[in-house]
Coordinates of C-alpha atoms in Angstrom, one line a residue:
Chain A
M1 CA 164.1 45.0 220.4
I2 CA 164.7 41.8 221.8
S3 CA 167.2 41.0 218.4
S4 CA 168.7 44.3 220.1
E5 CA 169.1 42.1 223.2
V6 CA 169.9 39.5 221.5
V7 CA 173.3 41.2 220.2
I8 CA 174.1 43.5 223.2
A9 CA 174.5 40.6 225.7
L10 CA 176.7 38.8 222.0
I11 CA 178.4 41.5 221.1
V12 CA 179.5 41.6 225.2
G13 CA 180.8 38.2 225.9
V14 CA 182.7 38.9 224.1
L15 CA 184.4 42.7 224.9
T16 CA 183.7 40.5 228.1
G17 CA 186.4 37.4 226.6
V18 CA 189.6 39.8 224.9
L19 CA 189.6 41.6 228.3
L20 CA 189.9 38.9 230.2
S21 CA 192.4 36.3 228.2
K22 CA 194.4 39.4 228.1
T23 CA 194.5 40.0 231.8
L24 CA 195.2 36.8 233.4
G25 CA 197.4 36.2 229.7
N26 CA 198.5 33.7 231.3
R27 CA 197.4 29.9 229.3
G28 CA 196.9 27.9 232.1
R29 CA 194.5 30.1 234.1
T30 CA 193.3 30.8 230.3
E31 CA 192.2 27.7 230.3
L32 CA 190.4 27.1 233.2
L33 CA 188.0 30.1 232.9
T34 CA 188.2 29.2 229.4
N35 CA 186.8 25.3 231.3
V36 CA 183.3 26.8 233.4
V37 CA 182.6 29.2 230.5
S38 CA 182.2 25.8 228.5
K39 CA 180.4 24.1 231.7
S40 CA 178.0 27.1 232.7
T41 CA 176.8 27.3 228.9
L42 CA 176.9 23.5 229.1
F43 CA 174.3 23.9 232.2
L44 CA 172.2 26.7 230.8
T45 CA 171.9 24.6 227.6
Y46 CA 171.0 22.1 229.1
V47 CA 167.9 23.5 230.6
L48 CA 166.7 25.4 228.0
V49 CA 166.9 21.8 226.4
F50 CA 164.3 20.4 229.6
V51 CA 162.4 24.5 229.0
T52 CA 162.0 23.5 225.0
G53 CA 160.6 20.6 225.7
L54 CA 158.2 21.9 228.2
R55 CA 156.9 25.0 226.0
I56 CA 156.1 23.2 223.5
S57 CA 154.1 20.0 225.5
Q58 CA 151.8 22.9 225.1
I59 CA 151.6 21.9 221.4
L60 CA 153.1 18.7 220.7
P61 CA 148.7 17.3 220.2
E62 CA 148.7 19.8 217.6
A63 CA 151.2 18.5 215.9
L64 CA 150.7 14.8 216.4
I65 CA 147.1 15.7 215.4
R66 CA 149.1 17.0 212.1
G67 CA 151.7 14.4 212.3
Q68 CA 152.5 13.1 208.2
Q69 CA 152.9 16.7 207.3
T70 CA 154.8 17.6 210.3
V71 CA 157.1 14.6 209.0
L72 CA 157.6 15.8 205.8
V73 CA 158.3 19.3 207.1
I74 CA 160.8 18.6 209.8
V75 CA 162.8 16.8 207.3
T76 CA 162.6 18.7 204.5
L77 CA 163.5 21.4 206.5
S78 CA 166.2 19.9 208.6
A79 CA 168.4 17.3 205.3
M80 CA 167.1 21.1 202.2
P81 CA 169.5 23.7 204.4
A82 CA 172.6 20.6 204.7
V83 CA 171.8 19.2 201.2
L84 CA 172.2 23.4 199.6
S85 CA 175.2 24.1 202.5
L86 CA 177.1 20.9 200.6
A87 CA 176.7 22.3 197.2
V88 CA 176.7 25.7 197.7
S89 CA 180.5 24.9 199.7
Y90 CA 181.4 22.4 196.4
L91 CA 181.2 24.5 194.1
M92 CA 182.1 27.8 196.0
L93 CA 185.4 26.2 196.8
R94 CA 186.3 23.9 193.8
S95 CA 186.4 27.4 192.1
Chain B
M1 CA 179.7 25.3 222.9
L2 CA 178.0 22.1 223.9
S3 CA 181.4 20.0 224.1
K4 CA 180.3 17.1 225.6
L5 CA 176.7 16.8 225.3
G6 CA 175.8 13.4 224.7
S7 CA 173.0 13.2 221.5
S8 CA 171.0 10.9 224.1
R9 CA 171.6 12.9 226.6
I10 CA 170.3 16.3 225.8
T11 CA 166.9 13.6 224.2
L12 CA 166.3 12.6 227.2
L13 CA 166.0 15.7 229.2
F14 CA 163.6 16.5 226.8
A15 CA 162.2 14.1 227.0
A16 CA 161.3 14.9 230.4
G17 CA 160.7 18.3 229.0
L18 CA 158.0 17.6 227.5
L19 CA 156.6 15.0 230.2
T20 CA 156.7 17.2 233.0
G21 CA 154.6 19.5 231.1
L22 CA 152.0 16.6 229.9
V23 CA 151.4 15.6 232.9
T24 CA 151.6 18.8 235.6
N25 CA 151.5 20.7 233.2
L26 CA 153.6 23.4 234.5
R27 CA 155.1 26.6 232.1
V28 CA 157.5 28.7 232.7
R29 CA 157.5 32.7 232.5
D30 CA 158.4 34.1 229.4
E31 CA 161.0 36.3 231.2
F32 CA 163.2 33.2 232.3
L33 CA 163.4 31.4 229.1
W34 CA 165.0 35.2 228.1
L35 CA 167.3 35.6 230.9
T36 CA 168.2 31.7 230.5
L37 CA 168.7 32.6 226.9
L38 CA 170.7 35.3 227.1
C39 CA 173.3 34.8 230.6
L40 CA 174.0 31.1 227.3
I41 CA 174.5 33.9 224.3
F42 CA 176.8 36.6 226.4
A43 CA 178.6 32.9 226.9
V44 CA 179.0 32.0 223.6
G45 CA 180.7 35.1 223.2
V46 CA 183.4 34.4 226.3
S47 CA 183.9 32.0 225.3
T48 CA 184.5 33.7 221.1
G49 CA 186.2 35.8 222.8
L50 CA 188.8 33.9 224.8
E51 CA 189.2 32.1 221.6
A52 CA 190.3 35.0 219.6
S53 CA 194.1 34.5 219.7
K54 CA 193.1 31.0 217.3
I55 CA 191.1 33.0 215.3
K56 CA 193.9 35.8 214.9
S57 CA 196.6 33.2 214.4
M58 CA 194.8 31.7 211.3
S59 CA 197.1 32.5 207.6
R60 CA 196.0 34.4 205.0
D61 CA 195.3 30.8 202.7
K62 CA 193.2 29.9 205.1
V63 CA 191.3 32.4 206.4
S64 CA 190.1 32.6 202.4
L65 CA 188.8 28.6 202.3
Q66 CA 187.1 29.6 206.2
L67 CA 185.1 32.3 204.9
K68 CA 184.5 30.4 201.9
L69 CA 183.2 27.8 204.5
I70 CA 181.0 30.3 206.0
L71 CA 179.8 32.3 204.1
A72 CA 178.4 29.0 201.9
T73 CA 177.1 27.6 204.2
V74 CA 174.8 30.8 205.7
A75 CA 174.3 31.2 201.8
G76 CA 173.3 27.2 201.8
S77 CA 171.3 27.1 204.8
L78 CA 169.3 30.1 203.8
V79 CA 168.4 28.9 200.1
G80 CA 167.2 25.5 201.9
G81 CA 164.7 27.3 203.5
V82 CA 163.7 29.0 200.2
V83 CA 163.4 25.6 198.6
T84 CA 161.9 24.4 202.1
Y85 CA 158.9 26.7 201.4
F86 CA 158.4 27.1 197.3
M87 CA 158.3 22.8 198.3
L88 CA 155.5 22.9 201.4
G89 CA 153.8 26.0 201.3
E90 CA 154.8 25.6 205.0
P91 CA 155.8 27.5 207.4
P92 CA 155.5 30.9 206.5
L93 CA 158.8 32.5 204.6
K94 CA 160.7 33.7 206.7
Y95 CA 160.1 30.9 209.3
S96 CA 161.6 29.2 207.4
L97 CA 164.7 31.0 206.8
A98 CA 164.9 31.3 210.6
I99 CA 164.7 27.3 211.2
S100 CA 167.4 26.3 208.3
A101 CA 169.4 29.3 209.7
G102 CA 169.9 27.5 213.1
M103 CA 172.4 25.6 211.0
G104 CA 171.9 22.6 213.9
W105 CA 172.1 25.0 216.5
Y106 CA 169.3 23.3 218.1
S107 CA 169.2 25.2 221.7
F108 CA 169.3 28.2 220.8
T109 CA 166.6 27.9 217.2
G110 CA 163.9 26.1 219.6
T111 CA 163.6 28.8 222.3
Y112 CA 163.9 31.4 221.0
L113 CA 161.1 30.0 217.7
A114 CA 159.1 29.2 220.9
S115 CA 158.8 31.7 222.2
I116 CA 157.4 33.1 219.0
D117 CA 155.6 30.6 219.3
P118 CA 155.9 27.0 221.2
Y119 CA 154.6 25.5 217.3
L120 CA 157.8 26.8 215.2
G121 CA 159.3 26.5 218.6
F122 CA 159.0 22.3 217.6
L123 CA 160.0 22.6 213.7
G124 CA 163.1 24.2 215.1
Y125 CA 164.6 22.1 218.1
V126 CA 163.6 18.9 215.6
S127 CA 165.1 20.5 212.1
N128 CA 169.3 21.2 213.9
V129 CA 169.4 18.3 215.8
L130 CA 168.3 15.4 212.6
R131 CA 170.7 18.4 211.1
E132 CA 173.6 17.0 213.4
V133 CA 172.4 13.4 213.3
Y134 CA 173.4 13.8 209.3
T135 CA 176.5 14.7 209.9
Y136 CA 176.8 12.6 212.2
I137 CA 176.2 10.1 208.8
A138 CA 177.3 11.5 206.4
Y139 CA 180.5 13.0 206.7
P140 CA 182.9 10.3 207.2
L141 CA 181.5 9.3 204.3
L142 CA 181.4 11.8 202.7
A143 CA 185.4 13.6 204.0
K144 CA 187.0 11.0 201.7
K145 CA 185.1 12.7 197.9
L146 CA 184.3 16.2 199.3
R147 CA 187.0 16.9 201.6
Y148 CA 187.1 20.6 204.2
S149 CA 183.7 21.2 201.4
S150 CA 181.9 18.8 203.5
I151 CA 182.4 20.6 207.3
S152 CA 179.4 22.7 205.6
L153 CA 177.4 20.3 206.2
G154 CA 177.4 20.1 210.0
G155 CA 176.5 24.4 210.5
A156 CA 177.8 25.5 213.6
T157 CA 177.7 21.8 215.0
T158 CA 180.9 21.6 213.8
M159 CA 183.4 23.2 217.2
D160 CA 181.7 20.7 219.5
T161 CA 178.9 18.4 219.1
T162 CA 180.5 16.8 215.5
L163 CA 184.0 18.5 216.0
P164 CA 185.1 14.5 217.0
V165 CA 184.1 12.9 213.8
I166 CA 185.7 15.3 211.6
A167 CA 189.3 15.5 213.4
S168 CA 189.1 11.9 213.4
T169 CA 188.0 11.3 209.4
G170 CA 188.9 14.3 207.6
G171 CA 192.1 14.8 210.5
A172 CA 194.3 17.6 211.7
E173 CA 193.4 21.0 209.2
A174 CA 189.8 19.5 208.4
G175 CA 189.2 19.4 212.6
I176 CA 190.7 23.4 213.2
L177 CA 188.5 24.3 209.7
A178 CA 185.8 22.8 212.1
F179 CA 186.5 24.9 215.4
I180 CA 186.7 27.9 213.9
H181 CA 183.6 27.1 210.9
G182 CA 181.6 26.5 213.8
T183 CA 182.7 28.9 216.4
L184 CA 181.9 32.1 214.0
L185 CA 178.6 30.7 213.4
T186 CA 177.6 30.4 216.5
F187 CA 178.6 34.0 216.5
L188 CA 176.6 35.2 213.2
I189 CA 173.6 33.3 214.1
P190 CA 172.6 34.7 217.7
I191 CA 172.2 38.1 214.6
I192 CA 170.8 35.9 211.9
I193 CA 168.2 34.4 212.9
P194 CA 166.3 37.2 215.5
A195 CA 167.3 39.8 212.2
L196 CA 165.0 37.0 209.4
T197 CA 161.6 37.1 212.3
S198 CA 162.3 40.6 212.4
I199 CA 160.6 41.2 208.4
P200 CA 158.4 42.4 208.0
L201 CA 157.2 39.3 205.3
R202 CA 154.0 36.6 205.9

């Protein structure tokens, strides 16, 4: 249910973008629109980051109690995907 | 998408949200969070649609290179999630996969997972912020040796926040590849993460 909402929003967005760039035609107007969309995205990101902070404040005491384990999970979950992406990419592009 | 977002400004906003929540005990309705997230996804879709002509204009060689790069980034990230799960035993496999599939897009991953469980949101947010930090530090060191492969390190952030580092140290061609790599991943992430979290796994 939730994932279908996300996919629909994404597809409708892409179609809107393609349609708008064709309708506007003029490069200057398309760039203006790109700027407006970029600023809206920036604003929405700010709102989401703040709200995510609010939500996470609910579990902060629990995360602090778990301390060392939480840090280990975060470091591993951030480093492993980055390192393995790099390794797979290196192997694929070399072949 | 997240262009011009200074990491420090994001950190400050996140800290402000945390502090506000701790001090005032303010709660936000799930519906508001969802609506904002859907608006963000829609805006990302619009900007991908507006950039469609740039993506179409790539040469065939570059398309093949680009596809390999994207495939490698997604595959490496997912394998990273699996390895983490087998190393630490937490979070549950599907959430390990979902967090690693964030590929640096912390605002989406953190918010999406926080709507399932705030602790997962915390892990998703911080882990993906760190991926961006690693790219800032490691890309300039790896770019000469590994060339285009190093773009994979940045995941979705290569279209905005880490793009200046990539373009300045890897060159203009790496910059174009990185931008399209990040744009297409940003398009894929909102499909991959919800799909992973809906897998009937522990």
